[in-house]
Amino acid sequence: MNPVYDGTDLFHFDDEISAEEHDIVRRVRAFVRDDLLPVINEYWERAEFPFALLPKLRELGIVGTTIDGYGCPGLSTLATGLVSMEMARGDGSINTFLGVQSALAMPTIHRYGSDAQKERWLSRMARLELIGAFAMTEPDHGSDSARMETNARKVDGGYVLNGAKRWIGNGSYADLVVIWARDVSDAQVKAFVMEKNADGTYPQGYSPTVITGKVGKRAILQPNINIDELFVPDENVLPGITRFRDASRVLEASRIGTAWEALGHCIAVYEIARKHALERQQFGRPLAATQLVQEKLATMMGGIVSLQSMCFRIAQLTDRGQATGMMSALLKRDAVRVARNTVRDARDLLGGNGLLLENHIARHLTDVEVIFTYEGTDSVLTLLVGRSLTGMQAFTAE
């Protein structure tokens, strides 16, 4: 059996991966190698989403990850993390697309939707016949999402929503969007599923505008969304959500996925940097024969091993029901810090060549800058961990 961590498994994490999980990794890795990497730079440079890859992505049988039933694969917690790692080794934008679909939109419906809603949407989402989006972040409320201003007003047969959302992955072409809004009747945050019309257009009141000029994750489209008197019928309100804390449970799980993504970026750039150091001749010998380069490679490997340790451990704790919000906050915070340093060292090792898309490190470098911010900024996650350690709230002066 070929190891998952070929050349980066110093602590034998591969021994913890089952034969079934190995098979999943091999399928995803083949997709990344044969279908994704040959074309992604072109899409990334043009800031376009590679819709042409969706049929191949569908064939992998991974959409929906841990959800069991409704046509979803019911992957193990570890397999789900490994999928995120492998996708990120190829490209962060595609990993984000899959994360929005499988780690945000679908789990929200599965956890909080009615049986009828699950039957109606999940199997088609697993086949990528329906693309989902998760609309929580607002122009003035990112880290403080609990203060969201988008509101929902009860009317005959449903709700009318008003407000604005920002940085909503897939939100400019999604077939359904989970919109988080505050019910004006009780001031509680709830979730409303907006669907496209039968002709493929968006209903009146939903207006997405793709954000341009991004330096990272350029192949995932993230729009600003204006919501103006948007009607959502009663049957599209997720009944299991009654307060913002319900949303937090979904976000805690997605932070763990971001840590696995950080690990994928680290492994990808380490492999590229090591190969370059062995092949590149400077001053009559390979770069790898110099002390400074070996120090960088050793530091990069140390970061990879630390992330492997945390990611594998959180998978075990999740399966035991012992994972906590503090754990996911600390994991995501430290994983992306390690990734940030690792991609910078890799870029430095390649010199000017590290700036070229053809060598892939530039994409990983800027994509890590993106994950440094989403699913909880470094500062906010630090304060979440600090509150857990001290029992004291330090977010505001209130």
mmCIF file of C-alpha atoms in Angstrom:
data_model
loop_
_atom_site.group_PDB
_atom_site.id
_atom_site.type_symbol
_atom_site.label_atom_id
_atom_site.label_comp_id
_atom_site.label_asym_id
_atom_site.label_seq_id
_atom_site.Cartn_x
_atom_site.Cartn_y
_atom_site.Cartn_z
ATOM 1 C CA MET A 1 0.000 0.000 0.000
ATOM 2 C CA ASN A 2 1.470 3.384 -0.985
ATOM 3 C CA PRO A 3 1.762 5.687 2.017
ATOM 4 C CA VAL A 4 -0.344 8.831 2.205
ATOM 5 C CA TYR A 5 2.569 10.837 3.550
ATOM 6 C CA ASP A 6 5.271 9.755 1.127
ATOM 7 C CA GLY A 7 8.426 11.505 2.340
ATOM 8 C CA THR A 8 6.710 13.533 5.067
ATOM 9 C CA ASP A 9 5.661 10.824 7.509
ATOM 10 C CA LEU A 10 8.474 10.996 10.017
ATOM 11 C CA PHE A 11 6.174 9.976 12.883
ATOM 12 C CA HIS A 12 4.324 7.166 11.059
ATOM 13 C CA PHE A 13 0.870 8.759 10.956
ATOM 14 C CA ASP A 14 0.204 6.591 7.935
ATOM 15 C CA ASP A 15 -0.223 3.651 10.310
ATOM 16 C CA GLU A 16 -3.438 5.284 11.585
ATOM 17 C CA ILE A 17 -5.064 5.410 8.140
ATOM 18 C CA SER A 18 -7.334 2.540 7.139
ATOM 19 C CA ALA A 19 -7.350 0.835 3.746
ATOM 20 C CA GLU A 20 -10.641 2.548 2.885
ATOM 21 C CA GLU A 21 -9.215 5.944 3.826
ATOM 22 C CA HIS A 22 -6.120 5.204 1.744
ATOM 23 C CA ASP A 23 -8.352 4.524 -1.239
ATOM 24 C CA ILE A 24 -10.145 7.848 -0.806
ATOM 25 C CA VAL A 25 -6.828 9.677 -0.623
ATOM 26 C CA ARG A 26 -5.566 7.959 -3.776
ATOM 27 C CA ARG A 27 -8.692 8.975 -5.694
ATOM 28 C CA VAL A 28 -8.473 12.588 -4.606
ATOM 29 C CA ARG A 29 -4.727 12.734 -5.227
ATOM 30 C CA ALA A 30 -5.206 11.390 -8.764
ATOM 31 C CA PHE A 31 -7.855 14.053 -9.421
ATOM 32 C CA VAL A 32 -5.511 16.760 -8.179
ATOM 33 C CA ARG A 33 -2.576 15.458 -10.221
ATOM 34 C CA ASP A 34 -4.360 14.627 -13.463
ATOM 35 C CA ASP A 35 -7.255 17.083 -13.634
ATOM 36 C CA LEU A 36 -6.714 20.011 -11.282
ATOM 37 C CA LEU A 37 -3.031 20.990 -11.402
ATOM 38 C CA PRO A 38 -2.741 21.047 -15.211
ATOM 39 C CA VAL A 39 -5.395 23.783 -15.505
ATOM 40 C CA ILE A 40 -5.783 25.605 -12.201
ATOM 41 C CA ASN A 41 -3.209 28.347 -12.833
ATOM 42 C CA GLU A 42 -5.128 29.491 -15.907
ATOM 43 C CA TYR A 43 -8.386 29.776 -13.975
ATOM 44 C CA TRP A 44 -6.635 31.346 -10.988
ATOM 45 C CA GLU A 45 -4.960 34.016 -13.104
ATOM 46 C CA ARG A 46 -8.252 34.876 -14.835
ATOM 47 C CA ALA A 47 -10.145 34.766 -11.509
ATOM 48 C CA GLU A 48 -12.614 32.226 -12.911
ATOM 49 C CA PHE A 49 -14.145 29.177 -11.273
ATOM 50 C CA PRO A 50 -13.318 25.896 -13.113
ATOM 51 C CA PHE A 51 -16.839 24.596 -13.668
ATOM 52 C CA ALA A 52 -15.403 22.097 -16.167
ATOM 53 C CA LEU A 53 -13.891 20.161 -13.239
ATOM 54 C CA LEU A 54 -17.218 19.519 -11.490
ATOM 55 C CA PRO A 55 -18.028 16.242 -13.324
ATOM 56 C CA LYS A 56 -14.666 14.802 -12.252
ATOM 57 C CA LEU A 57 -15.164 16.096 -8.726
ATOM 58 C CA ARG A 58 -18.585 14.444 -8.616
ATOM 59 C CA GLU A 59 -17.083 11.088 -9.613
ATOM 60 C CA LEU A 60 -14.851 11.080 -6.519
ATOM 61 C CA GLY A 61 -17.845 10.354 -4.278
ATOM 62 C CA ILE A 62 -16.687 12.693 -1.512
ATOM 63 C CA VAL A 63 -19.267 15.492 -1.575
ATOM 64 C CA GLY A 64 -21.127 15.576 1.710
ATOM 65 C CA THR A 65 -18.151 13.982 3.513
ATOM 66 C CA THR A 66 -19.314 12.748 6.955
ATOM 67 C CA ILE A 67 -23.063 12.901 6.230
ATOM 68 C CA ASP A 68 -24.515 9.393 6.186
ATOM 69 C CA GLY A 69 -27.519 8.744 3.964
ATOM 70 C CA TYR A 70 -29.233 10.983 1.429
ATOM 71 C CA GLY A 71 -26.715 9.882 -1.214
ATOM 72 C CA CYS A 72 -23.781 11.176 0.836
ATOM 73 C CA PRO A 73 -20.618 9.096 1.351
ATOM 74 C CA GLY A 74 -20.573 8.966 5.173
ATOM 75 C CA LEU A 75 -16.802 9.403 5.304
ATOM 76 C CA SER A 76 -14.931 8.987 8.555
ATOM 77 C CA THR A 77 -13.787 12.088 10.392
ATOM 78 C CA LEU A 78 -10.199 11.285 9.460
ATOM 79 C CA ALA A 79 -11.047 10.716 5.796
ATOM 80 C CA THR A 80 -12.819 14.070 5.695
ATOM 81 C CA GLY A 81 -9.704 15.789 6.980
ATOM 82 C CA LEU A 82 -7.494 13.930 4.538
ATOM 83 C CA VAL A 83 -9.742 15.004 1.647
ATOM 84 C CA SER A 84 -9.318 18.644 2.668
ATOM 85 C CA MET A 85 -5.570 18.153 2.985
ATOM 86 C CA GLU A 86 -5.279 16.572 -0.474
ATOM 87 C CA MET A 87 -7.420 19.221 -2.158
ATOM 88 C CA ALA A 88 -5.364 21.982 -0.570
ATOM 89 C CA ARG A 89 -2.159 20.323 -1.771
ATOM 90 C CA GLY A 90 -3.539 21.071 -5.213
ATOM 91 C CA ASP A 91 -5.393 24.342 -4.796
ATOM 92 C CA GLY A 92 -7.066 26.326 -2.039
ATOM 93 C CA SER A 93 -9.884 27.669 -4.201
ATOM 94 C CA ILE A 94 -11.207 24.220 -5.063
ATOM 95 C CA ASN A 95 -10.866 23.177 -1.444
ATOM 96 C CA THR A 96 -12.941 26.207 -0.440
ATOM 97 C CA PHE A 97 -15.619 25.335 -2.983
ATOM 98 C CA LEU A 98 -15.824 21.831 -1.545
ATOM 99 C CA GLY A 99 -15.749 23.204 2.001
ATOM 100 C CA VAL A 100 -18.663 25.555 1.402
ATOM 101 C CA GLN A 101 -20.672 22.724 -0.133
ATOM 102 C CA SER A 102 -19.725 19.863 2.208
ATOM 103 C CA ALA A 103 -18.696 21.534 5.463
ATOM 104 C CA LEU A 104 -21.075 24.489 5.673
ATOM 105 C CA ALA A 105 -24.209 24.373 3.507
ATOM 106 C CA MET A 106 -24.893 20.615 3.576
ATOM 107 C CA PRO A 107 -24.118 20.041 7.287
ATOM 108 C CA THR A 108 -26.374 22.960 8.218
ATOM 109 C CA ILE A 109 -29.261 21.408 6.311
ATOM 110 C CA HIS A 110 -28.467 17.940 7.645
ATOM 111 C CA ARG A 111 -28.161 19.065 11.261
ATOM 112 C CA TYR A 112 -31.014 21.543 11.400
ATOM 113 C CA GLY A 113 -33.343 20.792 8.491
ATOM 114 C CA SER A 114 -36.567 18.814 8.528
ATOM 115 C CA ASP A 115 -36.728 15.323 7.052
ATOM 116 C CA ALA A 116 -38.500 16.738 4.022
ATOM 117 C CA GLN A 117 -35.819 19.384 3.517
ATOM 118 C CA LYS A 118 -33.040 16.814 3.763
ATOM 119 C CA GLU A 119 -34.745 14.585 1.210
ATOM 120 C CA ARG A 120 -35.358 17.542 -1.042
ATOM 121 C CA TRP A 121 -31.837 18.949 -1.173
ATOM 122 C CA LEU A 122 -29.049 16.744 0.181
ATOM 123 C CA SER A 123 -28.913 13.936 -2.379
ATOM 124 C CA ARG A 124 -28.867 16.427 -5.256
ATOM 125 C CA MET A 125 -26.166 18.432 -3.489
ATOM 126 C CA ALA A 126 -24.092 15.265 -3.036
ATOM 127 C CA ARG A 127 -24.270 14.758 -6.819
ATOM 128 C CA LEU A 128 -23.406 18.438 -7.385
ATOM 129 C CA GLU A 129 -26.696 18.875 -9.189
ATOM 130 C CA LEU A 130 -27.318 21.639 -6.671
ATOM 131 C CA ILE A 131 -24.538 23.962 -5.542
ATOM 132 C CA GLY A 132 -24.890 25.481 -2.093
ATOM 133 C CA ALA A 133 -23.645 28.622 -0.374
ATOM 134 C CA PHE A 134 -23.525 29.767 3.237
ATOM 135 C CA ALA A 135 -24.341 33.451 3.717
ATOM 136 C CA MET A 136 -23.359 34.643 7.186
ATOM 137 C CA THR A 137 -20.597 37.276 6.965
ATOM 138 C CA GLU A 138 -21.783 40.838 6.425
ATOM 139 C CA PRO A 139 -20.006 44.011 5.232
ATOM 140 C CA ASP A 140 -19.873 45.351 8.801
ATOM 141 C CA HIS A 141 -19.913 42.064 10.707
ATOM 142 C CA GLY A 142 -17.224 39.453 10.161
ATOM 143 C CA SER A 143 -15.735 38.296 13.430
ATOM 144 C CA ASP A 144 -18.751 39.637 15.325
ATOM 145 C CA SER A 145 -21.293 37.711 13.274
ATOM 146 C CA ALA A 146 -23.547 37.420 16.318
ATOM 147 C CA ARG A 147 -24.377 41.105 15.785
ATOM 148 C CA MET A 148 -25.573 40.545 12.212
ATOM 149 C CA GLU A 149 -28.027 43.093 10.892
ATOM 150 C CA THR A 150 -29.702 41.156 8.076
ATOM 151 C CA ASN A 151 -33.257 40.716 9.290
ATOM 152 C CA ALA A 152 -36.264 38.524 8.586
ATOM 153 C CA ARG A 153 -39.853 39.688 8.931
ATOM 154 C CA LYS A 154 -42.720 37.178 9.094
ATOM 155 C CA VAL A 155 -45.379 37.587 6.433
ATOM 156 C CA ASP A 156 -48.153 35.385 5.125
ATOM 157 C CA GLY A 157 -46.593 32.163 3.823
ATOM 158 C CA GLY A 158 -42.988 32.933 4.719
ATOM 159 C CA TYR A 159 -40.464 35.600 5.585
ATOM 160 C CA VAL A 160 -39.142 38.745 3.917
ATOM 161 C CA LEU A 161 -35.395 39.294 4.303
ATOM 162 C CA ASN A 162 -33.437 42.537 4.104
ATOM 163 C CA GLY A 163 -29.723 43.191 4.538
ATOM 164 C CA ALA A 164 -26.362 42.473 2.955
ATOM 165 C CA LYS A 165 -23.760 39.704 2.946
ATOM 166 C CA ARG A 166 -20.092 39.693 1.898
ATOM 167 C CA TRP A 167 -17.409 37.138 0.941
ATOM 168 C CA ILE A 168 -19.995 34.431 0.259
ATOM 169 C CA GLY A 169 -18.251 31.596 -1.576
ATOM 170 C CA ASN A 170 -20.356 30.144 -4.434
ATOM 171 C CA GLY A 171 -22.957 32.848 -3.753
ATOM 172 C CA SER A 172 -22.986 34.223 -7.299
ATOM 173 C CA TYR A 173 -24.004 30.927 -8.940
ATOM 174 C CA ALA A 174 -25.305 28.703 -6.109
ATOM 175 C CA ASP A 175 -28.634 26.955 -6.615
ATOM 176 C CA LEU A 176 -29.506 27.404 -2.959
ATOM 177 C CA VAL A 177 -28.099 29.729 -0.313
ATOM 178 C CA VAL A 178 -28.395 29.287 3.452
ATOM 179 C CA ILE A 179 -28.982 32.877 4.565
ATOM 180 C CA TRP A 180 -28.560 33.740 8.225
ATOM 181 C CA ALA A 181 -30.798 36.543 9.447
ATOM 182 C CA ARG A 182 -32.230 37.915 12.663
ATOM 183 C CA ASP A 183 -35.956 37.316 13.152
ATOM 184 C CA VAL A 184 -37.394 40.706 14.132
ATOM 185 C CA SER A 185 -40.148 39.037 16.178
ATOM 186 C CA ASP A 186 -37.785 37.539 18.778
ATOM 187 C CA ALA A 187 -34.349 38.970 17.817
ATOM 188 C CA GLN A 188 -32.959 35.442 17.358
ATOM 189 C CA VAL A 189 -30.688 34.438 14.471
ATOM 190 C CA LYS A 190 -32.232 31.836 12.167
ATOM 191 C CA ALA A 191 -31.461 30.255 8.793
ATOM 192 C CA PHE A 192 -33.460 30.612 5.580
ATOM 193 C CA VAL A 193 -32.773 28.675 2.375
ATOM 194 C CA MET A 194 -33.161 30.747 -0.766
ATOM 195 C CA GLU A 195 -33.532 28.778 -4.001
ATOM 196 C CA LYS A 196 -33.159 29.788 -7.611
ATOM 197 C CA ASN A 197 -36.262 30.098 -9.723
ATOM 198 C CA ALA A 198 -37.212 27.240 -12.044
ATOM 199 C CA ASP A 199 -35.657 29.108 -14.986
ATOM 200 C CA GLY A 200 -32.286 29.351 -13.208
ATOM 201 C CA THR A 201 -32.567 33.011 -12.287
ATOM 202 C CA TYR A 202 -32.433 34.386 -8.775
ATOM 203 C CA PRO A 203 -35.644 35.559 -7.125
ATOM 204 C CA GLN A 204 -36.282 39.260 -6.902
ATOM 205 C CA GLY A 205 -34.426 40.749 -3.970
ATOM 206 C CA TYR A 206 -31.246 38.630 -4.210
ATOM 207 C CA SER A 207 -28.463 40.489 -6.035
ATOM 208 C CA PRO A 208 -24.886 39.102 -5.986
ATOM 209 C CA THR A 209 -21.872 41.039 -7.287
ATOM 210 C CA VAL A 210 -18.597 39.124 -7.486
ATOM 211 C CA ILE A 211 -15.731 40.730 -5.554
ATOM 212 C CA THR A 212 -12.792 41.446 -7.864
ATOM 213 C CA GLY A 213 -9.148 42.316 -7.275
ATOM 214 C CA LYS A 214 -8.393 39.480 -4.836
ATOM 215 C CA VAL A 215 -4.790 38.389 -4.409
ATOM 216 C CA GLY A 216 -5.666 34.928 -3.068
ATOM 217 C CA LYS A 217 -8.224 32.178 -3.693
ATOM 218 C CA ARG A 218 -8.872 33.771 -7.029
ATOM 219 C CA ALA A 219 -10.554 30.697 -8.539
ATOM 220 C CA ILE A 220 -13.409 30.694 -6.009
ATOM 221 C CA LEU A 221 -16.005 33.389 -6.675
ATOM 222 C CA GLN A 222 -17.084 35.337 -3.586
ATOM 223 C CA PRO A 223 -19.709 38.031 -4.062
ATOM 224 C CA ASN A 224 -21.216 40.858 -2.138
ATOM 225 C CA ILE A 225 -24.934 40.122 -1.869
ATOM 226 C CA ASN A 226 -27.640 42.733 -1.548
ATOM 227 C CA ILE A 227 -30.857 41.386 -0.031
ATOM 228 C CA ASP A 228 -33.848 43.643 -0.593
ATOM 229 C CA GLU A 229 -37.346 42.416 0.299
ATOM 230 C CA LEU A 230 -36.390 38.834 -0.546
ATOM 231 C CA PHE A 231 -39.243 36.400 0.083
ATOM 232 C CA VAL A 232 -38.417 32.942 1.462
ATOM 233 C CA PRO A 233 -41.347 30.532 1.934
ATOM 234 C CA ASP A 234 -42.035 28.868 5.274
ATOM 235 C CA GLU A 235 -40.982 25.450 3.941
ATOM 236 C CA ASN A 236 -37.469 26.840 3.371
ATOM 237 C CA VAL A 237 -36.879 27.877 6.983
ATOM 238 C CA LEU A 238 -34.608 25.415 8.815
ATOM 239 C CA PRO A 239 -36.631 24.481 11.921
ATOM 240 C CA GLY A 240 -33.743 23.290 14.077
ATOM 241 C CA ILE A 241 -32.089 26.703 14.319
ATOM 242 C CA THR A 242 -33.400 28.994 17.031
ATOM 243 C CA ARG A 243 -30.342 31.056 18.022
ATOM 244 C CA PHE A 244 -26.859 32.041 16.876
ATOM 245 C CA ARG A 245 -25.239 29.321 18.999
ATOM 246 C CA ASP A 246 -26.640 26.795 16.541
ATOM 247 C CA ALA A 247 -24.549 28.397 13.793
ATOM 248 C CA SER A 248 -21.459 28.314 16.000
ATOM 249 C CA ARG A 249 -21.549 24.523 16.093
ATOM 250 C CA VAL A 250 -21.204 24.380 12.318
ATOM 251 C CA LEU A 251 -18.381 26.933 12.358
ATOM 252 C CA GLU A 252 -16.421 25.023 14.991
ATOM 253 C CA ALA A 253 -16.358 21.958 12.751
ATOM 254 C CA SER A 254 -15.323 23.984 9.704
ATOM 255 C CA ARG A 255 -12.351 25.419 11.618
ATOM 256 C CA ILE A 256 -10.994 21.895 11.940
ATOM 257 C CA GLY A 257 -11.247 21.547 8.153
ATOM 258 C CA THR A 258 -9.244 24.752 7.776
ATOM 259 C CA ALA A 259 -6.431 23.240 9.867
ATOM 260 C CA TRP A 260 -6.321 20.225 7.540
ATOM 261 C CA GLU A 261 -6.214 22.663 4.626
ATOM 262 C CA ALA A 262 -3.255 24.441 6.220
ATOM 263 C CA LEU A 263 -1.495 21.083 6.481
ATOM 264 C CA GLY A 264 -2.121 20.435 2.788
ATOM 265 C CA HIS A 265 -0.582 23.771 1.822
ATOM 266 C CA CYS A 266 2.461 23.013 3.993
ATOM 267 C CA ILE A 267 3.067 19.586 2.464
ATOM 268 C CA ALA A 268 2.669 20.929 -1.061
ATOM 269 C CA VAL A 269 5.196 23.741 -0.702
ATOM 270 C CA TYR A 270 7.654 21.602 1.256
ATOM 271 C CA GLU A 271 7.725 19.024 -1.515
ATOM 272 C CA ILE A 272 8.241 21.708 -4.152
ATOM 273 C CA ALA A 273 10.949 23.464 -2.125
ATOM 274 C CA ARG A 274 12.839 20.266 -1.312
ATOM 275 C CA LYS A 275 12.859 19.167 -4.956
ATOM 276 C CA HIS A 276 14.091 22.595 -6.017
ATOM 277 C CA ALA A 277 16.827 22.597 -3.350
ATOM 278 C CA LEU A 278 18.104 19.229 -4.517
ATOM 279 C CA GLU A 279 18.149 20.199 -8.187
ATOM 280 C CA ARG A 280 19.149 23.869 -8.143
ATOM 281 C CA GLN A 281 22.895 24.457 -8.465
ATOM 282 C CA GLN A 282 24.435 27.564 -6.898
ATOM 283 C CA PHE A 283 28.141 28.237 -6.351
ATOM 284 C CA GLY A 284 29.002 24.812 -7.715
ATOM 285 C CA ARG A 285 26.754 22.660 -5.532
ATOM 286 C CA PRO A 286 23.058 21.986 -4.868
ATOM 287 C CA LEU A 287 21.217 24.434 -2.638
ATOM 288 C CA ALA A 288 20.343 21.480 -0.406
ATOM 289 C CA ALA A 289 24.018 21.142 0.516
ATOM 290 C CA THR A 290 24.017 24.473 2.355
ATOM 291 C CA GLN A 291 23.356 24.890 6.058
ATOM 292 C CA LEU A 292 20.807 27.680 5.669
ATOM 293 C CA VAL A 293 18.677 25.664 3.258
ATOM 294 C CA GLN A 294 18.788 22.563 5.420
ATOM 295 C CA GLU A 295 17.710 24.675 8.409
ATOM 296 C CA LYS A 296 14.696 25.922 6.471
ATOM 297 C CA LEU A 297 13.730 22.443 5.322
ATOM 298 C CA ALA A 298 14.068 21.074 8.858
ATOM 299 C CA THR A 299 11.890 23.892 10.216
ATOM 300 C CA MET A 300 9.286 23.293 7.540
ATOM 301 C CA MET A 301 9.211 19.596 8.365
ATOM 302 C CA GLY A 302 8.858 20.368 12.060
ATOM 303 C CA GLY A 303 5.797 22.450 11.262
ATOM 304 C CA ILE A 304 4.308 19.662 9.168
ATOM 305 C CA VAL A 305 4.769 17.110 11.928
ATOM 306 C CA SER A 306 3.179 19.431 14.488
ATOM 307 C CA LEU A 307 0.134 19.901 12.253
ATOM 308 C CA GLN A 308 -0.126 16.193 11.585
ATOM 309 C CA SER A 309 -0.114 15.587 15.325
ATOM 310 C CA MET A 310 -2.871 18.108 16.016
ATOM 311 C CA CYS A 311 -5.043 17.159 13.045
ATOM 312 C CA PHE A 312 -4.923 13.429 13.705
ATOM 313 C CA ARG A 313 -5.610 13.982 17.401
ATOM 314 C CA ILE A 314 -8.620 16.239 16.812
ATOM 315 C CA ALA A 315 -10.064 13.575 14.485
ATOM 316 C CA GLN A 316 -9.808 11.036 17.308
ATOM 317 C CA LEU A 317 -11.374 13.411 19.833
ATOM 318 C CA THR A 318 -14.185 14.315 17.437
ATOM 319 C CA ASP A 319 -15.084 10.647 17.019
ATOM 320 C CA ARG A 320 -15.147 10.280 20.802
ATOM 321 C CA GLY A 321 -17.362 13.347 21.240
ATOM 322 C CA GLN A 322 -14.598 15.064 23.183
ATOM 323 C CA ALA A 323 -13.631 17.846 20.766
ATOM 324 C CA THR A 324 -14.454 21.339 22.023
ATOM 325 C CA GLY A 325 -14.772 24.805 20.568
ATOM 326 C CA MET A 326 -11.572 25.858 22.317
ATOM 327 C CA MET A 327 -9.721 22.962 20.691
ATOM 328 C CA SER A 328 -10.902 23.899 17.204
ATOM 329 C CA ALA A 329 -10.007 27.556 17.829
ATOM 330 C CA LEU A 330 -6.487 26.723 19.016
ATOM 331 C CA LEU A 331 -5.995 24.207 16.220
ATOM 332 C CA LYS A 332 -7.047 26.586 13.458
ATOM 333 C CA ARG A 333 -5.052 29.480 14.917
ATOM 334 C CA ASP A 334 -1.790 27.582 15.280
ATOM 335 C CA ALA A 335 -2.165 25.565 12.071
ATOM 336 C CA VAL A 336 -2.427 28.677 9.932
ATOM 337 C CA ARG A 337 0.426 30.349 11.776
ATOM 338 C CA VAL A 338 2.616 27.355 10.927
ATOM 339 C CA ALA A 339 1.384 27.373 7.327
ATOM 340 C CA ARG A 340 2.099 31.077 6.958
ATOM 341 C CA ASN A 341 5.724 30.603 7.986
ATOM 342 C CA THR A 342 6.114 27.446 5.908
ATOM 343 C CA VAL A 343 4.877 28.919 2.627
ATOM 344 C CA ARG A 344 7.049 31.985 3.118
ATOM 345 C CA ASP A 345 10.137 29.831 3.655
ATOM 346 C CA ALA A 346 9.275 27.774 0.581
ATOM 347 C CA ARG A 347 8.815 30.876 -1.534
ATOM 348 C CA ASP A 348 12.159 32.185 -0.285
ATOM 349 C CA LEU A 349 13.935 28.934 -1.151
ATOM 350 C CA LEU A 350 12.807 29.218 -4.761
ATOM 351 C CA GLY A 351 13.971 32.812 -5.032
ATOM 352 C CA GLY A 352 12.414 34.643 -7.959
ATOM 353 C CA ASN A 353 11.051 31.375 -9.323
ATOM 354 C CA GLY A 354 8.799 31.208 -6.272
ATOM 355 C CA LEU A 355 6.860 34.170 -7.654
ATOM 356 C CA LEU A 356 5.832 32.328 -10.802
ATOM 357 C CA LEU A 357 2.447 30.596 -10.953
ATOM 358 C CA GLU A 358 3.969 27.725 -12.906
ATOM 359 C CA ASN A 359 5.804 26.677 -9.736
ATOM 360 C CA HIS A 360 2.549 26.768 -7.730
ATOM 361 C CA ILE A 361 4.010 28.187 -4.500
ATOM 362 C CA ALA A 362 2.674 31.684 -5.209
ATOM 363 C CA ARG A 363 -0.912 30.346 -5.134
ATOM 364 C CA HIS A 364 -0.312 28.547 -1.854
ATOM 365 C CA LEU A 365 1.331 31.655 -0.412
ATOM 366 C CA THR A 366 -1.608 33.937 -1.104
ATOM 367 C CA ASP A 367 -4.220 31.279 -0.311
ATOM 368 C CA VAL A 368 -2.742 30.867 3.168
ATOM 369 C CA GLU A 369 -3.156 34.616 3.664
ATOM 370 C CA VAL A 370 -6.857 34.059 3.006
ATOM 371 C CA ILE A 371 -7.266 31.207 5.489
ATOM 372 C CA PHE A 372 -5.415 33.301 8.072
ATOM 373 C CA THR A 373 -8.581 35.412 8.133
ATOM 374 C CA TYR A 374 -11.599 33.188 7.454
ATOM 375 C CA GLU A 375 -13.289 30.796 9.881
ATOM 376 C CA GLY A 376 -12.135 33.089 12.677
ATOM 377 C CA THR A 377 -9.282 35.587 12.500
ATOM 378 C CA ASP A 378 -6.055 34.931 14.371
ATOM 379 C CA SER A 379 -6.898 37.648 16.897
ATOM 380 C CA VAL A 380 -10.413 36.435 17.615
ATOM 381 C CA LEU A 381 -9.342 32.802 17.944
ATOM 382 C CA THR A 382 -6.599 33.901 20.331
ATOM 383 C CA LEU A 383 -9.193 35.581 22.515
ATOM 384 C CA LEU A 384 -11.460 32.531 22.389
ATOM 385 C CA VAL A 385 -8.612 30.381 23.639
ATOM 386 C CA GLY A 386 -7.641 33.009 26.199
ATOM 387 C CA ARG A 387 -11.176 33.124 27.554
ATOM 388 C CA SER A 388 -11.167 29.356 27.920
ATOM 389 C CA LEU A 389 -7.835 29.431 29.743
ATOM 390 C CA THR A 390 -8.665 32.265 32.125
ATOM 391 C CA GLY A 391 -12.435 32.337 32.334
ATOM 392 C CA MET A 392 -12.300 36.055 31.494
ATOM 393 C CA GLN A 393 -13.883 37.819 28.528
ATOM 394 C CA ALA A 394 -11.433 40.118 26.725
ATOM 395 C CA PHE A 395 -13.255 40.785 23.444
ATOM 396 C CA THR A 396 -14.587 44.215 24.345
ATOM 397 C CA ALA A 397 -14.433 46.796 27.098
ATOM 398 C CA GLU A 398 -18.124 46.284 27.843
#
